[in-house]
Short mmCIF file of C-alpha atoms and ligand atoms in Angstrom, two decimals:
data_model
loop_
_atom_site.label_atom_id
_atom_site.label_comp_id
_atom_site.label_asym_id
_atom_site.label_seq_id
_atom_site.Cartn_x
_atom_site.Cartn_y
_atom_site.Cartn_z
CA MET P 1 12.33 -7.09 10.43
CA LEU P 2 10.80 -3.70 9.73
CA LEU P 3 8.11 -3.76 6.59
CA ASN P 4 7.51 -0.57 5.75
CA LEU P 5 3.67 -0.10 3.85
CA PHE P 6 4.20 2.93 1.95
CA THR P 7 8.05 3.25 1.70
CA LEU P 8 9.37 6.98 -0.69
CA ASN P 9 12.28 4.55 -0.98
CA ASN P 10 9.85 3.62 -4.77
CA TYR P 11 11.22 6.87 -5.78
CA ASN P 12 14.34 6.38 -8.21
CA ASN P 13 17.18 9.31 -7.82
CA GLN P 14 17.94 10.44 -11.41
CA PRO P 15 16.75 13.93 -11.35
CA VAL P 16 15.01 14.51 -14.69
CA PHE P 17 13.23 18.85 -15.35
CA GLY P 18 14.00 19.34 -12.23
CA TYR P 19 11.54 16.56 -9.98
CA ARG P 20 12.91 13.33 -8.98
CA LEU P 21 9.80 11.30 -10.87
CA PRO P 22 8.57 7.46 -8.73
CA LYS P 23 9.07 5.19 -10.34
CA ARG P 24 5.10 4.32 -10.88
CA SER P 25 2.59 6.66 -13.24
CA PHE P 26 -0.85 9.16 -12.55
CA ASN P 27 -3.62 9.21 -13.61
CA ASP P 28 -4.92 12.14 -11.60
CA ILE P 29 -2.58 15.38 -10.88
CA ARG P 30 -3.57 15.50 -6.74
CA ASP P 31 -2.15 12.38 -6.83
CA ILE P 32 2.09 13.32 -7.84
CA PRO P 33 3.77 13.43 -4.72
CA GLY P 34 5.22 16.67 -2.91
CA LEU P 35 2.82 18.41 -5.70
CA THR P 36 2.25 22.18 -4.69
CA CYS P 37 -1.36 23.93 -4.05
CA ALA P 38 -1.47 26.50 -6.88
CA LYS P 39 -1.87 28.91 -3.98
CA CYS P 40 0.23 29.09 -1.34
CA GLY P 41 2.72 27.16 -3.01
CA GLU P 42 3.06 25.04 -0.40
CA LYS P 43 3.80 21.05 -1.04
CA MET P 44 0.52 19.03 -0.92
CA PHE P 45 -0.30 15.03 0.66
CA SER P 46 -2.06 12.98 -1.93
CA LEU P 47 -3.87 10.04 -0.78
CA ILE P 48 -0.61 7.59 -0.82
CA GLU P 49 0.88 10.37 1.54
CA ARG P 50 -0.95 11.28 4.09
CA ASP P 51 -1.34 7.02 4.65
CA GLU P 52 2.42 7.19 5.02
CA PHE P 53 2.50 9.69 7.56
CA ILE P 54 -0.20 8.03 9.51
CA ASN P 55 1.36 4.90 9.06
CA LYS P 56 4.62 5.94 10.84
CA LEU P 57 2.59 7.53 13.54
CA LEU P 58 0.78 4.38 14.34
CA ALA P 59 1.25 2.32 18.71
CA GLY P 60 4.45 -0.16 18.03
CA SER P 61 2.68 -3.53 18.34
CA LYS P 62 2.84 -4.20 22.25
CA THR P 63 1.83 -1.29 23.89
CA CYS P 64 -0.84 -0.77 21.30
CA LEU P 65 -2.50 -4.62 22.06
CA LYS P 66 -2.07 -2.92 25.86
CA ASN P 67 -5.54 -0.28 24.32
CA HIS P 68 -8.80 -1.21 26.00
CA GLU P 69 -9.87 -1.57 22.63
CA PHE P 70 -8.64 -5.28 22.75
CA ASP P 71 -10.59 -5.87 25.19
CA GLU P 72 -12.92 -8.61 24.04
CA PHE P 73 -10.49 -10.18 22.26
CA ARG P 74 -8.05 -10.98 25.05
CA ASN P 75 -8.69 -14.19 25.66
CA SER P 76 -9.15 -16.23 22.50
CA ASN P 77 -5.36 -18.32 20.72
CA ARG P 78 -5.33 -16.15 17.74
CA PHE P 79 -4.76 -12.90 19.89
CA ARG P 80 -2.19 -14.33 22.95
CA PHE P 81 -0.35 -16.07 19.04
CA LEU P 82 0.23 -12.30 18.08
CA GLN P 83 1.54 -10.78 21.86
CA ASN P 84 3.72 -13.96 21.27
CA LEU P 85 4.64 -11.67 18.45
CA ALA P 86 4.50 -7.88 19.82
CA ASN P 87 6.72 -9.45 22.29
CA ARG P 88 9.61 -10.48 19.77
CA HIS P 89 9.05 -7.16 17.50
CA PRO P 90 7.09 -4.79 20.52
CA ARG P 91 8.03 -1.30 18.85
CA THR P 92 6.81 -2.34 15.11
CA PRO P 93 3.21 -2.63 14.22
CA LEU P 94 0.94 -4.84 14.39
CA ALA P 95 -0.06 -4.19 10.65
CA VAL P 96 3.73 -4.28 8.99
CA ILE P 97 5.01 -7.89 11.79
CA VAL P 98 1.18 -9.26 9.54
CA GLU P 99 2.81 -8.44 6.40
CA ASP P 100 5.36 -11.06 6.54
CA LYS P 101 5.26 -14.02 4.79
CA THR P 102 6.12 -16.39 7.22
CA ILE P 103 3.78 -15.00 10.03
CA LYS P 104 1.19 -14.38 6.55
CA TYR P 105 1.46 -18.51 6.16
CA LYS P 106 0.72 -19.18 10.75
CA ILE P 107 -2.53 -16.45 10.33
CA SER P 108 -3.94 -18.74 6.88
CA LYS P 109 -3.27 -22.33 8.50
CA PHE P 110 -6.50 -20.40 11.64
CA GLY P 111 -9.24 -21.53 9.55
CA GLY P 112 -11.77 -18.83 8.59
CA PHE P 113 -12.48 -17.56 11.38
CA GLY P 114 -9.08 -17.38 12.95
CA GLN P 115 -8.51 -15.11 10.05
CA ARG P 116 -11.44 -12.98 10.57
CA GLU P 117 -10.21 -12.16 13.84
CA VAL P 118 -7.09 -11.80 13.25
CA SER P 119 -7.55 -9.39 10.42
CA GLU P 120 -10.23 -7.59 12.75
CA ILE P 121 -7.23 -7.50 15.48
CA VAL P 122 -4.93 -5.48 13.09
CA ASP P 123 -7.40 -3.49 11.78
CA ILE P 124 -8.62 -1.94 15.30
CA SER P 125 -4.40 -2.03 15.29
CA LYS P 126 -4.76 0.44 12.41
CA ASN P 127 -6.33 3.23 14.62
CA ILE P 128 -4.14 2.88 17.36
CA THR P 129 -1.03 5.63 17.36
CA LYS P 130 2.32 6.45 19.16
CA ASN P 131 1.08 8.82 22.28
CA ALA P 132 0.62 12.13 22.47
CA PRO P 133 4.22 13.62 22.34
CA GLN P 134 5.07 11.90 19.40
CA VAL P 135 2.42 12.42 17.72
CA ILE P 136 2.55 16.93 17.68
CA LYS P 137 6.18 16.06 17.35
CA LYS P 138 5.68 15.44 13.65
CA LEU P 139 2.12 17.89 13.16
CA MET P 140 4.17 20.62 14.75
CA PRO P 141 6.43 21.53 11.47
CA LEU P 142 2.62 20.97 9.16
CA LYS P 143 0.83 24.17 12.01
CA GLU P 144 1.68 27.26 10.16
CA ARG P 145 0.05 25.50 6.87
CA MET P 146 -2.34 25.60 8.81
CA PRO P 147 -6.03 27.87 9.14
CA ASP P 148 -7.31 29.79 11.67
CA ALA P 149 -8.82 27.00 14.28
CA TYR P 150 -6.22 24.11 13.27
CA LYS P 151 -2.69 26.24 14.79
CA GLU P 152 -5.08 26.91 17.90
CA LEU P 153 -5.71 23.15 18.21
CA LEU P 154 -2.28 22.58 18.07
CA ASP P 155 -1.25 24.27 20.75
CA TYR P 156 -4.03 23.34 22.43
CA MET P 157 -2.39 19.71 21.81
CA GLU P 158 1.37 20.29 22.33
CA VAL P 159 -0.13 21.68 25.87
CA TYR P 160 -2.31 18.65 26.60
CA ALA P 161 1.00 16.37 25.15
CA ILE P 162 3.55 17.48 28.73
CA LYS P 163 -0.01 16.80 30.88
CA TYR P 164 -0.52 13.13 28.78
CA PRO P 165 2.47 12.51 28.00
CA ASP P 166 1.17 8.63 27.88
CA ASN P 167 -2.14 9.26 26.03
CA SER P 168 -2.34 8.46 22.65
CA PHE P 169 -5.28 12.06 21.82
CA SER P 170 -7.89 10.38 21.70
CA GLU P 171 -7.64 9.10 24.63
CA ILE P 172 -7.22 12.79 26.31
CA PHE P 173 -10.38 13.96 24.05
CA LYS P 174 -12.00 11.20 25.54
CA LYS P 175 -11.26 12.77 29.27
CA LYS P 176 -14.10 13.70 30.75
CA ASP P 177 -12.13 17.08 32.55
CA VAL P 178 -10.66 17.44 29.13
CA PHE P 179 -14.07 17.61 27.47
CA ASP P 180 -16.30 19.90 29.50
CA TYR P 181 -13.52 22.22 29.47
CA HIS P 182 -13.55 22.42 25.89
CA ASN P 183 -17.35 21.99 25.98
CA LYS P 184 -17.96 24.93 28.48
CA ILE P 185 -15.46 27.21 26.25
CA ARG P 186 -17.01 26.34 22.88
CA LEU P 187 -20.98 27.24 24.25
CA PHE P 188 -19.11 30.46 25.59
CA ARG P 189 -18.16 31.53 22.59
CA LYS P 190 -21.36 30.51 20.02
CA GLU P 191 -23.69 32.55 22.68
CA GLN P 192 -21.10 35.43 22.86
CA PHE P 193 -20.25 35.17 18.15
CA SER P 194 -24.21 35.57 18.68
CA LEU P 195 -24.50 38.59 20.57
CA LEU P 196 -22.30 40.42 19.10
CA LYS P 197 -23.20 39.40 15.77
CA ASN P 198 -27.02 40.93 15.94
CA LYS P 199 -25.75 43.28 17.25
CA ALA P 200 -23.62 44.90 15.08
CA LEU P 201 -25.86 43.67 12.38
CA THR P 202 -28.09 46.00 15.04
CA LYS P 203 -25.45 48.52 14.34
CA LEU P 204 -25.68 48.93 10.77
CA ASN P 205 -29.60 49.16 10.60
CA LYS P 206 -28.87 51.83 12.28
CA THR P 207 -26.50 52.90 9.79
CA ALA P 208 -29.10 52.57 7.44
CA GLU P 209 -31.12 55.02 9.47
CA LEU P 210 -28.52 56.99 8.58
CA LEU P 211 -28.73 56.97 4.45
CA PRO P 212 -31.63 59.27 2.31
CA GLN P 213 -34.46 56.51 1.66
CA GLU P 214 -33.54 55.29 -1.61
CA GLU P 215 -29.83 54.05 -0.53
CA LYS P 216 -30.91 52.95 3.46
CA ALA P 217 -33.07 50.05 1.40
CA LYS P 218 -29.99 49.55 -0.70
CA MET P 219 -27.99 48.90 2.33
CA ILE P 220 -30.54 47.27 4.57
CA LYS P 221 -30.79 44.70 1.56
CA LEU P 222 -27.29 43.88 1.76
CA ASN P 223 -27.28 43.80 5.72
CA SER P 224 -29.20 40.99 5.43
CA GLU P 225 -27.27 38.68 2.78
CA LEU P 226 -23.85 39.72 5.11
CA LEU P 227 -26.17 36.47 6.95
CA ASN P 228 -25.29 33.99 3.69
CA ILE P 229 -21.74 35.41 3.87
CA ILE P 230 -20.37 34.74 7.73
CA SER P 231 -22.97 31.54 8.61
CA PRO P 232 -21.20 29.22 6.72
CA THR P 233 -17.92 28.28 9.09
CA TYR P 234 -16.48 26.53 6.40
CA TYR P 235 -15.50 30.23 4.81
CA PRO P 236 -12.21 31.42 6.88
CA ASP P 237 -12.24 34.27 8.06
CA SER P 238 -9.39 35.99 5.64
CA THR P 239 -12.29 34.69 2.55
CA LYS P 240 -14.91 36.59 4.60
CA HIS P 241 -13.64 39.97 5.03
CA ILE P 242 -12.78 39.74 0.99
CA MET P 243 -16.49 38.64 0.52
CA LEU P 244 -18.19 41.38 2.81
CA GLU P 245 -14.99 43.97 1.06
CA LEU P 246 -16.86 42.79 -3.23
CA LEU P 247 -20.49 42.93 -0.98
CA TYR P 248 -19.98 46.22 -0.30
CA GLY P 249 -18.27 47.92 -2.19
CA ASP P 250 -19.47 49.31 -5.46
CA PHE P 251 -22.25 50.73 -1.80
CA ILE P 252 -19.71 52.02 -0.55
CA SER P 253 -18.22 53.71 -2.65
CA ALA P 254 -21.12 55.57 -4.70
CA LEU P 255 -21.82 57.31 -1.19
CA ASP P 256 -21.43 60.62 -1.41
CA ASP P 257 -20.79 60.80 2.55
CA LYS P 258 -17.42 59.92 2.70
CA LYS P 259 -16.72 60.16 6.44
CA LEU P 260 -20.09 57.59 6.83
CA ALA P 261 -18.80 55.73 4.31
CA ALA P 262 -15.52 55.12 6.70
CA ASN P 263 -17.18 54.53 9.59
CA ILE P 264 -19.66 51.59 8.10
CA LYS P 265 -16.17 50.23 6.33
CA LYS P 266 -14.98 50.33 9.77
CA GLN P 267 -17.72 48.04 11.02
CA LEU P 268 -17.63 46.12 8.72
CA LYS P 269 -14.27 45.64 9.63
CA ASN P 270 -15.20 44.31 12.92
CA ILE P 271 -17.60 42.23 12.14
CA PRO P 272 -17.87 39.22 14.11
CA LEU P 273 -16.99 36.44 11.61
CA ASN P 274 -16.31 32.47 12.54
CA GLU P 275 -17.75 30.32 16.00
CA VAL P 276 -15.63 27.80 14.79
CA HIS P 277 -12.03 27.10 17.75
CA ALA P 278 -10.29 24.62 18.45
CA ASP P 279 -13.21 24.17 21.25
CA ASN P 280 -15.90 23.10 18.16
CA LEU P 281 -12.95 20.52 17.13
CA ILE P 282 -11.59 19.23 19.57
CA VAL P 283 -15.73 18.58 21.29
CA GLY P 284 -16.26 16.72 17.75
CA TYR P 285 -12.24 14.83 18.25
CA SER P 286 -14.04 13.58 21.27
CA LYS P 287 -15.82 11.47 19.40
CA LEU P 288 -13.38 9.98 17.03
CA ASN P 289 -9.98 7.65 17.57
CA ASP P 290 -6.92 7.88 16.74
CA ARG P 291 -6.34 7.68 13.04
CA GLU P 292 -9.64 9.91 12.38
CA ILE P 293 -7.96 13.08 13.77
CA ILE P 294 -4.84 12.77 12.52
CA LYS P 295 -6.39 12.73 9.08
CA GLU P 296 -9.15 15.16 10.29
CA ILE P 297 -5.93 17.65 11.05
CA LEU P 298 -3.49 16.97 7.71
CA GLU P 299 -6.73 17.28 5.10
CA ASN P 300 -5.88 20.99 5.47
CA VAL P 301 -2.80 20.25 3.42
CA SER P 302 -4.02 17.84 0.99
CA ALA P 303 -4.14 18.14 -2.49
CA THR P 304 -8.00 18.44 -3.31
CA PHE P 305 -9.36 19.54 -7.24
CA GLU P 306 -10.72 23.11 -7.09
CA HIS P 307 -13.38 24.19 -9.79
CA ILE P 308 -11.47 27.38 -12.11
CA ILE P 309 -15.74 27.61 -13.04
CA PRO P 310 -17.06 26.42 -9.77
CA GLY P 311 -20.25 24.26 -10.41
CA SER P 312 -22.45 26.89 -8.91
CA LYS P 313 -21.48 28.19 -12.72
CA ASP P 314 -22.06 25.46 -15.25
CA GLY P 315 -18.41 24.39 -14.31
CA PRO P 316 -18.08 21.69 -15.95
CA ASP P 317 -16.23 18.39 -13.79
CA SER P 318 -14.14 18.21 -16.14
CA LYS P 319 -9.91 18.18 -15.05
CA HIS P 320 -9.15 20.79 -17.89
CA ASN P 321 -11.49 22.52 -15.26
CA GLY P 322 -9.59 21.99 -12.55
CA ILE P 323 -6.04 22.65 -10.65
CA CYS P 324 -5.30 21.30 -7.29
CA LEU P 325 -5.35 23.15 -4.42
CA CYS P 326 -4.62 22.40 -0.60
CA LYS P 327 -8.40 22.16 1.46
CA ARG P 328 -6.95 25.13 3.73
CA CYS P 329 -6.97 27.38 0.10
CA ASN P 330 -9.82 25.96 -1.42
CA GLN P 331 -11.40 26.68 1.38
CA GLU P 332 -10.23 30.55 1.58
CA ARG P 333 -10.62 31.29 -2.43
CA ALA P 334 -14.93 29.58 -1.89
CA THR P 335 -16.34 31.01 -4.82
CA ILE P 336 -13.79 34.64 -5.45
CA ALA P 337 -13.60 35.00 -8.79
CA TYR P 338 -10.19 34.33 -10.09
CA SER P 339 -9.15 38.18 -10.98
CA VAL P 340 -9.78 39.81 -7.47
CA MET P 341 -7.61 36.60 -5.60
CA MET P 342 -4.63 37.25 -8.29
CA GLU P 343 -5.17 40.92 -7.25
CA LYS P 344 -5.42 39.86 -3.40
CA PHE P 345 -3.28 36.64 -3.30
CA PRO P 346 0.20 38.15 -6.12
CA GLU P 347 1.86 35.22 -5.40
CA PHE P 348 -1.13 33.38 -7.19
CA SER P 349 -0.24 33.20 -10.96
CA GLN P 350 3.51 31.77 -9.53
CA ASN P 351 2.12 29.07 -7.94
CA ILE P 352 0.52 27.56 -10.77
CA GLN P 353 2.38 28.19 -12.83
CA LYS P 354 4.76 26.05 -10.53
CA GLN P 355 2.38 23.15 -10.01
CA LEU P 356 1.73 23.50 -13.92
CA ASN P 357 5.19 23.11 -13.99
CA LYS P 358 5.27 20.24 -12.47
CA VAL P 359 2.34 18.51 -13.78
CA MET P 360 4.28 19.40 -17.57
CA ALA P 361 7.61 17.34 -16.31
CA PHE P 362 4.86 14.33 -15.42
CA ILE P 363 3.35 14.23 -18.68
CA LYS P 364 7.04 14.33 -20.29
CA ASN P 365 8.04 11.92 -19.13
CA LYS P 366 4.85 9.52 -18.43
CA LYS P 367 3.85 9.62 -15.93
CA LEU P 368 0.86 10.75 -15.83
CA THR P 369 -1.94 9.33 -18.21
CA GLY P 370 -4.64 10.76 -19.45
CA TYR P 371 -3.33 14.53 -19.29
CA GLU P 372 -2.01 15.11 -22.77
CA LEU P 373 -4.36 17.91 -23.70
CA TYR P 374 -4.21 19.51 -19.84
CA PRO P 375 -2.02 22.22 -20.39
CA GLN P 376 -3.43 23.84 -23.74
CA LYS P 377 -6.80 23.22 -22.32
CA VAL P 378 -6.55 24.81 -18.08
CA LYS P 379 -4.72 28.03 -20.33
CA LYS P 380 -7.31 28.24 -21.47
CA THR P 381 -10.04 27.52 -18.43
CA LEU P 382 -7.45 30.12 -16.70
CA LEU P 383 -6.75 33.01 -19.89
CA ASP P 384 -11.84 33.01 -20.44
CA VAL P 385 -11.94 33.08 -15.80
CA THR P 386 -9.50 36.11 -15.84
CA ASP P 387 -10.28 38.32 -19.16
CA GLN P 388 -7.49 37.20 -20.85
CA LYS P 389 -5.00 38.50 -17.45
CA LEU P 390 -3.97 35.03 -16.17
CA ARG P 391 -0.76 34.00 -17.96
CA ILE P 392 0.49 30.39 -17.60
CA ASN P 393 3.68 30.49 -19.35
CA ILE P 394 3.78 26.53 -21.70
CA LYS P 395 6.07 27.08 -23.73
CA LYS P 396 8.55 24.99 -23.05
CA PHE P 397 6.06 21.67 -22.99
CA LEU P 398 4.79 23.03 -26.45
CA LYS P 399 8.18 23.17 -28.17
CA PHE P 400 7.82 19.08 -26.14
CA LYS P 401 5.18 18.85 -27.89
CA GLU P 402 6.21 19.20 -31.51
CA LYS P 403 9.84 17.07 -30.90
CA GLU P 404 7.99 14.73 -30.74
CA ALA P 405 5.39 15.33 -32.87
CA GLU P 406 8.36 15.56 -35.45
CA ILE P 407 10.16 12.21 -33.33
CA LYS P 408 6.92 10.30 -34.87
CA LEU P 409 7.04 11.61 -38.27
CA GLU P 410 10.19 10.11 -39.10
CA HIS P 411 9.48 7.12 -37.34
CA ALA P 412 6.59 6.56 -39.05
CA LYS P 413 8.52 7.85 -42.27
CA ALA P 414 11.05 6.07 -41.40
CA SER P 415 8.72 2.68 -40.49
CA TYR P 416 6.90 3.74 -44.02
CA ILE P 417 9.96 3.89 -46.09
CA GLN P 418 10.79 -0.47 -44.30
CA ASN P 419 7.58 -1.24 -45.32
CA LYS P 420 7.17 -0.22 -48.33
CA THR P 421 10.38 -2.06 -48.76
CA ARG P 422 9.74 -5.48 -47.19
CA LEU P 423 5.96 -4.77 -49.39
CA GLN P 424 8.99 -5.21 -53.08
CA GLU P 425 10.81 -7.85 -51.88
CA THR P 426 7.26 -8.68 -50.98
CA ASN P 427 6.50 -8.70 -53.40
CA LEU P 428 9.08 -10.09 -55.49
CA GLU P 429 8.90 -13.35 -54.18
CA ILE P 430 5.31 -14.01 -54.77
CA SER P 431 6.41 -13.66 -57.47
CA GLU P 432 8.55 -15.98 -57.47
CA TYR P 433 6.05 -18.70 -56.94
CA ASN P 434 4.06 -17.73 -58.87
CA LYS P 435 6.45 -18.69 -61.63
CA LYS P 436 7.47 -21.74 -59.81
CA ILE P 437 3.15 -22.39 -59.27
CA ASP P 438 2.92 -22.27 -63.31
CA GLU P 439 5.64 -23.86 -64.01
CA LEU P 440 4.03 -26.32 -62.33
CA LYS P 441 1.41 -26.33 -63.06
CA GLN P 442 2.41 -27.80 -67.02
CA GLU P 443 4.03 -30.11 -65.89
CA LEU P 444 1.06 -31.15 -63.82
CA LYS P 445 -1.11 -30.27 -67.13
CA ARG P 446 1.21 -33.13 -68.98
CA LEU P 447 1.32 -35.98 -66.57
CA GLN P 448 -2.32 -35.39 -67.25
CA ASP P 449 -2.00 -35.57 -71.30
CA GLU P 450 0.55 -38.47 -70.51
CA LYS P 451 -1.82 -39.84 -68.57
CA ASN P 452 -4.31 -39.34 -70.77
CA ILE P 453 -4.05 -41.05 -74.00
CA LEU P 454 -1.89 -44.11 -71.83
CA HIS P 455 -5.87 -44.07 -70.62
CA HIS P 456 -6.62 -44.77 -73.64
CA LYS P 457 -4.14 -46.81 -75.64
CA LYS P 458 -5.20 -49.37 -71.80
CA GLU P 459 -8.92 -48.64 -74.11
CA ILE P 460 -7.82 -49.26 -76.95
CA ARG P 461 -5.97 -53.06 -76.33
CA LYS P 462 -8.91 -53.66 -74.28
CA ALA P 463 -11.49 -53.69 -76.67
CA LYS P 464 -8.80 -55.53 -79.26
CA VAL P 465 -8.51 -57.82 -76.10
CA ASN P 466 -11.64 -58.29 -76.13
CA ASN P 467 -12.33 -58.61 -80.20
CA SER P 468 -9.35 -61.47 -80.19
CA THR P 469 -11.55 -62.74 -77.30
CA ARG P 470 -14.91 -63.06 -79.36
CA ILE P 471 -12.88 -64.29 -82.64
CA LEU P 472 -11.49 -67.21 -80.53
CA ALA P 473 -14.75 -67.70 -79.06
CA ASN P 474 -16.33 -67.66 -82.07
CA ALA P 475 -13.77 -70.06 -84.56
CA LYS P 476 -14.04 -72.47 -81.40
CA SER P 477 -17.66 -72.63 -80.53
CA ASN P 478 -17.30 -73.03 -84.69
CA LEU P 479 -15.03 -75.97 -84.68
CA LYS P 480 -16.81 -77.70 -82.01
CA SER P 481 -20.09 -77.35 -84.43
CA ALA P 482 -18.53 -78.35 -87.78
CA ARG P 483 -17.18 -81.61 -85.63
CA LYS P 484 -20.00 -81.85 -84.51
CA THR P 485 -22.29 -82.42 -88.46
CA LEU P 486 -18.86 -83.99 -88.80
CA ASN P 487 -19.82 -86.51 -86.87
CA ASN P 488 -22.84 -86.62 -87.76
CA ASP P 489 -22.29 -86.81 -91.06
CA LYS P 490 -19.67 -90.18 -90.04
ZN1 ZN M 1 -2.93 25.93 -0.26
#
């Protein structure tokens, strides 16, 4: 009775333009299944794919219902009903079991309160995953694509999965000894980071003292700006290195003292950049449930919208000002200009092209709506931000559009001709009807005339009858008076 809530079976097997296209269509590029990141070129998770991934890791119903999260429900009949189902389908997640038609019907008979209780229990069950060994097995293949702190996190998780094989990760991270251990390291690293940072900054300021007055002031100003780069925790080290290079670049290359310039460069290279490590993550995760923990980890490889011209530089929020990056790459990109990105990451333009190819295939096959002008417009945006350097090839797509337009024109022409013929036919029909109407009108007129004549005749006859009646009456009256006179004379 395994019912998969979200399966990949929706995909038809027919490869079109080299991609397996889904049956449904989308209206956001982030939802395109298997879209590759425009920077690293790796496949990203869409929201649906991410949930699908987590749903496959949900605990089997029998184990799940043993969790202490359900303690408050244990005495209820509804809970026992679910427990019975779980005994029959121990490995199927509860959320899947209750999707069955017959079971749904049974639950609908529980009344309002009972139904709410069941859905509450099911909701809680969606946050409980299988135990650590099964979960880490699915997460490990993603390790290489994770930011450094998360790589370290997965290594820890692998060790914990061996140490506590009968627990899920939220249970492990809540364990007192685990929490205390990582919290201690976190605090130690925080202190160490702050110490090293201050030391490095003092050293940089001391180096500034060796410079002539004007350059010294410049460098001290740069040193204070440096803090704006190191402090945010969301930029990875690699990004911070690029940012520092950009910040100090012109200043260092303008220095006459090349030895000192090299010294500053070396100092910048060794500056501590991040205080966030796996220990910070684990301490934070002690407050989360299993689903939330996995979601947080998967976020790094999930599709995010990347503003080509950042909002801080008045970049519009429109889709034409965006490409898709995995969250890790989006954080790496930070606010670095695209021209610099092209230089630092040579595969960048190639990966943008790879992403756009898939997007164009989806548009061509009507699987992505509202993006008909996207390729042309995003190409223009990319050219604009890179001094015409980032060239994207959309020729095939434009040719396709041209062909599509030609076909549409042909269709329009054909339907015009067809309509014209139909119009002529209709006109002919109308004139025939008009003719018939005229004939009928004439007939009507003739009948009316006839009727009028008859009417007239009737009137004349009527008058004649009246006249005769009068004459007769007069005659009768004359006769009567003649008789009267005659009698009197007798
Ligand atoms: Zn990426």
